[in-house]
């Protein structure tokens, strides 16, 4: 996403809403107070090298809930405020494809050319066990987070 944000920096704003630790553990426990959440967001920026603007959600996750509550969602809101893209998982290639359409639509409208907007859905597929970026450990939260994740995965497989 950082590469995408860099390449389209002159045409779009890329925001990251820090909602919660995806896999809390002994290193990054669940947030108990807002200042802790801000500190975790700063650490998140540093450990993953994020250059995008990070917005820190409320301790209760108000923004997260309004936008669906899913752990890794992505949204594109066009220049008119319309939701042009929404996905329950962040896939940079999908976002770039949708962003190109949004930017083309904006250009056509500005030039007074007709553009027909329509709705579509697609079900995506991703490997179930993607590795972490930049060779980082899979769970920043620590060993507790890794154990809890594996326990949850096993329970899901049994269901």
JSON list of C-alpha atoms in Angstrom, two decimals:
[
{"chain": "A", "resi": 1, "resn": "UNK", "atom": "CA", "xyz": [0.00, 0.00, 0.00]},
{"chain": "A", "resi": 2, "resn": "UNK", "atom": "CA", "xyz": [2.90, 2.34, 0.64]},
{"chain": "A", "resi": 3, "resn": "UNK", "atom": "CA", "xyz": [4.03, 2.00, -2.98]},
{"chain": "A", "resi": 4, "resn": "UNK", "atom": "CA", "xyz": [0.51, 2.70, -4.20]},
{"chain": "A", "resi": 5, "resn": "UNK", "atom": "CA", "xyz": [0.15, 5.71, -1.93]},
{"chain": "A", "resi": 6, "resn": "UNK", "atom": "CA", "xyz": [3.47, 7.06, -3.18]},
{"chain": "A", "resi": 7, "resn": "UNK", "atom": "CA", "xyz": [2.63, 6.57, -6.87]},
{"chain": "A", "resi": 8, "resn": "UNK", "atom": "CA", "xyz": [-0.78, 8.24, -6.56]},
{"chain": "A", "resi": 9, "resn": "UNK", "atom": "CA", "xyz": [0.17, 10.90, -4.01]},
{"chain": "A", "resi": 10, "resn": "UNK", "atom": "CA", "xyz": [-0.67, 13.75, -6.40]},
{"chain": "A", "resi": 11, "resn": "UNK", "atom": "CA", "xyz": [-4.08, 12.33, -7.27]},
{"chain": "A", "resi": 12, "resn": "UNK", "atom": "CA", "xyz": [-5.50, 10.78, -4.09]},
{"chain": "A", "resi": 13, "resn": "UNK", "atom": "CA", "xyz": [-5.26, 10.87, -0.31]},
{"chain": "A", "resi": 14, "resn": "UNK", "atom": "CA", "xyz": [-4.36, 7.60, 1.39]},
{"chain": "A", "resi": 15, "resn": "UNK", "atom": "CA", "xyz": [-5.43, 7.37, 5.02]},
{"chain": "A", "resi": 16, "resn": "UNK", "atom": "CA", "xyz": [-4.91, 4.51, 7.42]},
{"chain": "A", "resi": 17, "resn": "UNK", "atom": "CA", "xyz": [-7.42, 4.24, 10.27]},
{"chain": "A", "resi": 18, "resn": "UNK", "atom": "CA", "xyz": [-5.75, 2.54, 13.22]},
{"chain": "A", "resi": 19, "resn": "UNK", "atom": "CA", "xyz": [-8.58, 0.71, 14.93]},
{"chain": "A", "resi": 20, "resn": "UNK", "atom": "CA", "xyz": [-7.02, -1.90, 17.21]},
{"chain": "A", "resi": 21, "resn": "UNK", "atom": "CA", "xyz": [-4.18, -4.38, 17.41]},
{"chain": "A", "resi": 22, "resn": "UNK", "atom": "CA", "xyz": [-5.11, -7.18, 15.04]},
{"chain": "A", "resi": 23, "resn": "UNK", "atom": "CA", "xyz": [-3.47, -9.82, 17.23]},
{"chain": "A", "resi": 24, "resn": "UNK", "atom": "CA", "xyz": [-2.83, -8.40, 20.71]},
{"chain": "A", "resi": 25, "resn": "UNK", "atom": "CA", "xyz": [-0.39, -10.17, 22.97]},
{"chain": "A", "resi": 26, "resn": "UNK", "atom": "CA", "xyz": [2.29, -9.53, 25.56]},
{"chain": "A", "resi": 27, "resn": "UNK", "atom": "CA", "xyz": [4.13, -6.93, 23.42]},
{"chain": "A", "resi": 28, "resn": "UNK", "atom": "CA", "xyz": [1.06, -5.03, 22.18]},
{"chain": "A", "resi": 29, "resn": "UNK", "atom": "CA", "xyz": [-1.87, -5.82, 24.51]},
{"chain": "A", "resi": 30, "resn": "UNK", "atom": "CA", "xyz": [-5.47, -4.70, 23.91]},
{"chain": "A", "resi": 31, "resn": "UNK", "atom": "CA", "xyz": [-5.79, -0.94, 24.39]},
{"chain": "A", "resi": 32, "resn": "UNK", "atom": "CA", "xyz": [-6.85, 0.12, 27.86]},
{"chain": "A", "resi": 33, "resn": "UNK", "atom": "CA", "xyz": [-6.73, 3.90, 27.35]},
{"chain": "A", "resi": 34, "resn": "UNK", "atom": "CA", "xyz": [-6.54, 6.26, 24.37]},
{"chain": "A", "resi": 35, "resn": "UNK", "atom": "CA", "xyz": [-2.97, 7.44, 24.96]},
{"chain": "A", "resi": 36, "resn": "UNK", "atom": "CA", "xyz": [-1.81, 3.82, 24.83]},
{"chain": "A", "resi": 37, "resn": "UNK", "atom": "CA", "xyz": [-3.61, 3.43, 21.52]},
{"chain": "A", "resi": 38, "resn": "UNK", "atom": "CA", "xyz": [-1.82, 6.49, 20.13]},
{"chain": "A", "resi": 39, "resn": "UNK", "atom": "CA", "xyz": [1.53, 5.05, 21.27]},
{"chain": "A", "resi": 40, "resn": "UNK", "atom": "CA", "xyz": [0.72, 1.72, 19.61]},
{"chain": "A", "resi": 41, "resn": "UNK", "atom": "CA", "xyz": [-0.23, 3.54, 16.40]},
{"chain": "A", "resi": 42, "resn": "UNK", "atom": "CA", "xyz": [3.12, 5.36, 16.40]},
{"chain": "A", "resi": 43, "resn": "UNK", "atom": "CA", "xyz": [4.94, 2.09, 16.97]},
{"chain": "A", "resi": 44, "resn": "UNK", "atom": "CA", "xyz": [2.87, 0.49, 14.20]},
{"chain": "A", "resi": 45, "resn": "UNK", "atom": "CA", "xyz": [3.94, 3.28, 11.82]},
{"chain": "A", "resi": 46, "resn": "UNK", "atom": "CA", "xyz": [7.60, 2.80, 12.72]},
{"chain": "A", "resi": 47, "resn": "UNK", "atom": "CA", "xyz": [7.75, -0.99, 12.69]},
{"chain": "A", "resi": 48, "resn": "UNK", "atom": "CA", "xyz": [5.99, -1.26, 9.31]},
{"chain": "A", "resi": 49, "resn": "UNK", "atom": "CA", "xyz": [7.46, 1.89, 7.76]},
{"chain": "A", "resi": 50, "resn": "UNK", "atom": "CA", "xyz": [4.08, 3.46, 7.02]},
{"chain": "A", "resi": 51, "resn": "UNK", "atom": "CA", "xyz": [4.26, 6.90, 5.44]},
{"chain": "A", "resi": 52, "resn": "UNK", "atom": "CA", "xyz": [0.51, 7.39, 4.99]},
{"chain": "A", "resi": 53, "resn": "UNK", "atom": "CA", "xyz": [-1.45, 9.56, 7.38]},
{"chain": "A", "resi": 54, "resn": "UNK", "atom": "CA", "xyz": [-2.65, 7.45, 10.29]},
{"chain": "A", "resi": 55, "resn": "UNK", "atom": "CA", "xyz": [-5.90, 8.38, 11.98]},
{"chain": "A", "resi": 56, "resn": "UNK", "atom": "CA", "xyz": [-6.38, 6.85, 15.42]},
{"chain": "A", "resi": 57, "resn": "UNK", "atom": "CA", "xyz": [-9.93, 5.64, 16.05]},
{"chain": "A", "resi": 58, "resn": "UNK", "atom": "CA", "xyz": [-11.62, 6.13, 19.41]},
{"chain": "A", "resi": 59, "resn": "UNK", "atom": "CA", "xyz": [-10.85, 3.63, 22.13]},
{"chain": "A", "resi": 60, "resn": "UNK", "atom": "CA", "xyz": [-14.26, 2.06, 21.51]},
{"chain": "A", "resi": 61, "resn": "UNK", "atom": "CA", "xyz": [-13.63, 1.83, 17.74]},
{"chain": "A", "resi": 62, "resn": "UNK", "atom": "CA", "xyz": [-16.46, 4.12, 16.67]},
{"chain": "A", "resi": 63, "resn": "UNK", "atom": "CA", "xyz": [-15.15, 4.72, 13.14]},
{"chain": "A", "resi": 64, "resn": "UNK", "atom": "CA", "xyz": [-14.29, 1.04, 12.75]},
{"chain": "A", "resi": 65, "resn": "UNK", "atom": "CA", "xyz": [-17.85, 0.02, 13.57]},
{"chain": "A", "resi": 66, "resn": "UNK", "atom": "CA", "xyz": [-19.41, 2.67, 11.29]},
{"chain": "A", "resi": 67, "resn": "UNK", "atom": "CA", "xyz": [-17.31, 1.40, 8.38]},
{"chain": "A", "resi": 68, "resn": "UNK", "atom": "CA", "xyz": [-18.19, -2.26, 8.90]},
{"chain": "A", "resi": 69, "resn": "UNK", "atom": "CA", "xyz": [-16.02, -3.52, 11.75]},
{"chain": "A", "resi": 70, "resn": "UNK", "atom": "CA", "xyz": [-14.00, -5.88, 9.57]},
{"chain": "A", "resi": 71, "resn": "UNK", "atom": "CA", "xyz": [-10.32, -6.15, 10.43]},
{"chain": "A", "resi": 72, "resn": "UNK", "atom": "CA", "xyz": [-8.63, -5.21, 7.14]},
{"chain": "A", "resi": 73, "resn": "UNK", "atom": "CA", "xyz": [-11.15, -3.24, 5.12]},
{"chain": "A", "resi": 74, "resn": "UNK", "atom": "CA", "xyz": [-10.32, -0.80, 2.35]},
{"chain": "A", "resi": 75, "resn": "UNK", "atom": "CA", "xyz": [-12.47, 2.00, 1.01]},
{"chain": "A", "resi": 76, "resn": "UNK", "atom": "CA", "xyz": [-12.22, 4.47, -1.84]},
{"chain": "A", "resi": 77, "resn": "UNK", "atom": "CA", "xyz": [-14.37, 7.55, -1.46]},
{"chain": "A", "resi": 78, "resn": "UNK", "atom": "CA", "xyz": [-14.43, 9.62, -4.62]},
{"chain": "A", "resi": 79, "resn": "UNK", "atom": "CA", "xyz": [-14.17, 13.39, -4.98]},
{"chain": "A", "resi": 80, "resn": "UNK", "atom": "CA", "xyz": [-17.96, 13.74, -4.58]},
{"chain": "A", "resi": 81, "resn": "UNK", "atom": "CA", "xyz": [-18.06, 11.77, -1.32]},
{"chain": "A", "resi": 82, "resn": "UNK", "atom": "CA", "xyz": [-19.53, 8.64, -2.94]},
{"chain": "A", "resi": 83, "resn": "UNK", "atom": "CA", "xyz": [-18.19, 5.24, -1.91]},
{"chain": "A", "resi": 84, "resn": "UNK", "atom": "CA", "xyz": [-16.60, 3.99, -5.11]},
{"chain": "A", "resi": 85, "resn": "UNK", "atom": "CA", "xyz": [-14.91, 0.89, -3.70]},
{"chain": "A", "resi": 86, "resn": "UNK", "atom": "CA", "xyz": [-15.22, -1.20, -0.57]},
{"chain": "A", "resi": 87, "resn": "UNK", "atom": "CA", "xyz": [-13.48, -4.46, 0.23]},
{"chain": "A", "resi": 88, "resn": "UNK", "atom": "CA", "xyz": [-13.33, -6.64, 3.32]},
{"chain": "A", "resi": 89, "resn": "UNK", "atom": "CA", "xyz": [-9.64, -7.30, 2.71]},
{"chain": "A", "resi": 90, "resn": "UNK", "atom": "CA", "xyz": [-6.88, -4.99, 1.50]},
{"chain": "A", "resi": 91, "resn": "UNK", "atom": "CA", "xyz": [-5.44, -6.11, -1.83]},
{"chain": "A", "resi": 92, "resn": "UNK", "atom": "CA", "xyz": [-3.26, -3.40, -3.39]},
{"chain": "A", "resi": 93, "resn": "UNK", "atom": "CA", "xyz": [-3.80, -4.56, -7.00]},
{"chain": "A", "resi": 94, "resn": "UNK", "atom": "CA", "xyz": [-7.59, -4.44, -6.59]},
{"chain": "A", "resi": 95, "resn": "UNK", "atom": "CA", "xyz": [-7.39, -1.02, -4.99]},
{"chain": "A", "resi": 96, "resn": "UNK", "atom": "CA", "xyz": [-5.20, 0.30, -7.78]},
{"chain": "A", "resi": 97, "resn": "UNK", "atom": "CA", "xyz": [-7.58, -0.98, -10.45]},
{"chain": "A", "resi": 98, "resn": "UNK", "atom": "CA", "xyz": [-10.56, 0.66, -8.73]},
{"chain": "A", "resi": 99, "resn": "UNK", "atom": "CA", "xyz": [-8.59, 3.85, -8.12]},
{"chain": "A", "resi": 100, "resn": "UNK", "atom": "CA", "xyz": [-7.75, 4.11, -11.82]},
{"chain": "A", "resi": 101, "resn": "UNK", "atom": "CA", "xyz": [-11.47, 3.89, -12.62]},
{"chain": "A", "resi": 102, "resn": "UNK", "atom": "CA", "xyz": [-12.31, 6.54, -10.02]},
{"chain": "A", "resi": 103, "resn": "UNK", "atom": "CA", "xyz": [-9.66, 8.89, -11.41]},
{"chain": "A", "resi": 104, "resn": "UNK", "atom": "CA", "xyz": [-10.80, 8.27, -14.99]},
{"chain": "A", "resi": 105, "resn": "UNK", "atom": "CA", "xyz": [-14.39, 8.99, -13.96]},
{"chain": "A", "resi": 106, "resn": "UNK", "atom": "CA", "xyz": [-13.29, 12.23, -12.31]},
{"chain": "A", "resi": 107, "resn": "UNK", "atom": "CA", "xyz": [-11.40, 13.28, -15.44]},
{"chain": "A", "resi": 108, "resn": "UNK", "atom": "CA", "xyz": [-14.37, 12.52, -17.72]},
{"chain": "A", "resi": 109, "resn": "UNK", "atom": "CA", "xyz": [-16.73, 14.51, -15.50]},
{"chain": "A", "resi": 110, "resn": "UNK", "atom": "CA", "xyz": [-14.36, 17.46, -15.40]},
{"chain": "A", "resi": 111, "resn": "UNK", "atom": "CA", "xyz": [-14.13, 17.40, -19.19]},
{"chain": "A", "resi": 112, "resn": "UNK", "atom": "CA", "xyz": [-17.93, 17.26, -19.49]},
{"chain": "A", "resi": 113, "resn": "UNK", "atom": "CA", "xyz": [-17.89, 13.80, -21.07]},
{"chain": "A", "resi": 114, "resn": "UNK", "atom": "CA", "xyz": [-20.57, 11.27, -20.20]},
{"chain": "A", "resi": 115, "resn": "UNK", "atom": "CA", "xyz": [-19.68, 8.44, -17.86]},
{"chain": "A", "resi": 116, "resn": "UNK", "atom": "CA", "xyz": [-22.09, 5.74, -16.72]},
{"chain": "A", "resi": 117, "resn": "UNK", "atom": "CA", "xyz": [-21.53, 4.59, -13.16]},
{"chain": "A", "resi": 118, "resn": "UNK", "atom": "CA", "xyz": [-22.71, 1.11, -12.20]},
{"chain": "A", "resi": 119, "resn": "UNK", "atom": "CA", "xyz": [-22.51, -1.22, -9.20]},
{"chain": "A", "resi": 120, "resn": "UNK", "atom": "CA", "xyz": [-20.61, -4.51, -9.19]},
{"chain": "A", "resi": 121, "resn": "UNK", "atom": "CA", "xyz": [-19.46, -7.11, -6.69]},
{"chain": "A", "resi": 122, "resn": "UNK", "atom": "CA", "xyz": [-16.68, -9.65, -6.80]},
{"chain": "A", "resi": 123, "resn": "UNK", "atom": "CA", "xyz": [-15.60, -12.34, -4.38]},
{"chain": "A", "resi": 124, "resn": "UNK", "atom": "CA", "xyz": [-11.86, -12.28, -3.88]},
{"chain": "A", "resi": 125, "resn": "UNK", "atom": "CA", "xyz": [-9.42, -15.03, -3.09]},
{"chain": "A", "resi": 126, "resn": "UNK", "atom": "CA", "xyz": [-6.16, -14.75, -1.20]},
{"chain": "A", "resi": 127, "resn": "UNK", "atom": "CA", "xyz": [-3.72, -17.26, 0.25]},
{"chain": "A", "resi": 128, "resn": "UNK", "atom": "CA", "xyz": [-4.87, -18.22, 3.74]},
{"chain": "A", "resi": 129, "resn": "UNK", "atom": "CA", "xyz": [-1.38, -17.92, 5.22]},
{"chain": "A", "resi": 130, "resn": "UNK", "atom": "CA", "xyz": [0.20, -14.77, 3.87]},
{"chain": "A", "resi": 131, "resn": "UNK", "atom": "CA", "xyz": [3.51, -13.88, 5.43]},
{"chain": "A", "resi": 132, "resn": "UNK", "atom": "CA", "xyz": [4.13, -10.57, 7.17]},
{"chain": "A", "resi": 133, "resn": "UNK", "atom": "CA", "xyz": [5.63, -7.65, 5.26]},
{"chain": "A", "resi": 134, "resn": "UNK", "atom": "CA", "xyz": [9.35, -6.91, 5.21]},
{"chain": "A", "resi": 135, "resn": "UNK", "atom": "CA", "xyz": [10.36, -10.15, 6.94]},
{"chain": "A", "resi": 136, "resn": "UNK", "atom": "CA", "xyz": [8.78, -9.10, 10.24]},
{"chain": "A", "resi": 137, "resn": "UNK", "atom": "CA", "xyz": [7.48, -11.67, 12.72]},
{"chain": "A", "resi": 138, "resn": "UNK", "atom": "CA", "xyz": [3.98, -12.90, 11.90]},
{"chain": "A", "resi": 139, "resn": "UNK", "atom": "CA", "xyz": [2.48, -11.59, 15.15]},
{"chain": "A", "resi": 140, "resn": "UNK", "atom": "CA", "xyz": [3.78, -8.30, 16.53]},
{"chain": "A", "resi": 141, "resn": "UNK", "atom": "CA", "xyz": [1.80, -8.90, 19.70]},
{"chain": "A", "resi": 142, "resn": "UNK", "atom": "CA", "xyz": [4.10, -11.78, 20.61]},
{"chain": "A", "resi": 143, "resn": "UNK", "atom": "CA", "xyz": [3.81, -15.46, 21.41]},
{"chain": "A", "resi": 144, "resn": "UNK", "atom": "CA", "xyz": [0.45, -15.04, 23.16]},
{"chain": "A", "resi": 145, "resn": "UNK", "atom": "CA", "xyz": [-1.02, -13.56, 19.98]},
{"chain": "A", "resi": 146, "resn": "UNK", "atom": "CA", "xyz": [0.39, -16.42, 17.88]},
{"chain": "A", "resi": 147, "resn": "UNK", "atom": "CA", "xyz": [-1.08, -19.06, 20.22]},
{"chain": "A", "resi": 148, "resn": "UNK", "atom": "CA", "xyz": [-4.50, -17.37, 20.30]},
{"chain": "A", "resi": 149, "resn": "UNK", "atom": "CA", "xyz": [-4.55, -17.09, 16.51]},
{"chain": "A", "resi": 150, "resn": "UNK", "atom": "CA", "xyz": [-3.71, -20.77, 16.06]},
{"chain": "A", "resi": 151, "resn": "UNK", "atom": "CA", "xyz": [-6.33, -21.79, 18.66]},
{"chain": "A", "resi": 152, "resn": "UNK", "atom": "CA", "xyz": [-8.97, -19.74, 16.82]},
{"chain": "A", "resi": 153, "resn": "UNK", "atom": "CA", "xyz": [-7.91, -21.21, 13.46]},
{"chain": "A", "resi": 154, "resn": "UNK", "atom": "CA", "xyz": [-8.23, -24.77, 14.81]},
{"chain": "A", "resi": 155, "resn": "UNK", "atom": "CA", "xyz": [-11.68, -24.01, 16.24]},
{"chain": "A", "resi": 156, "resn": "UNK", "atom": "CA", "xyz": [-12.79, -22.60, 12.89]},
{"chain": "A", "resi": 157, "resn": "UNK", "atom": "CA", "xyz": [-11.54, -25.69, 11.06]},
{"chain": "A", "resi": 158, "resn": "UNK", "atom": "CA", "xyz": [-13.52, -27.95, 13.43]},
{"chain": "A", "resi": 159, "resn": "UNK", "atom": "CA", "xyz": [-16.74, -25.99, 12.92]}
]
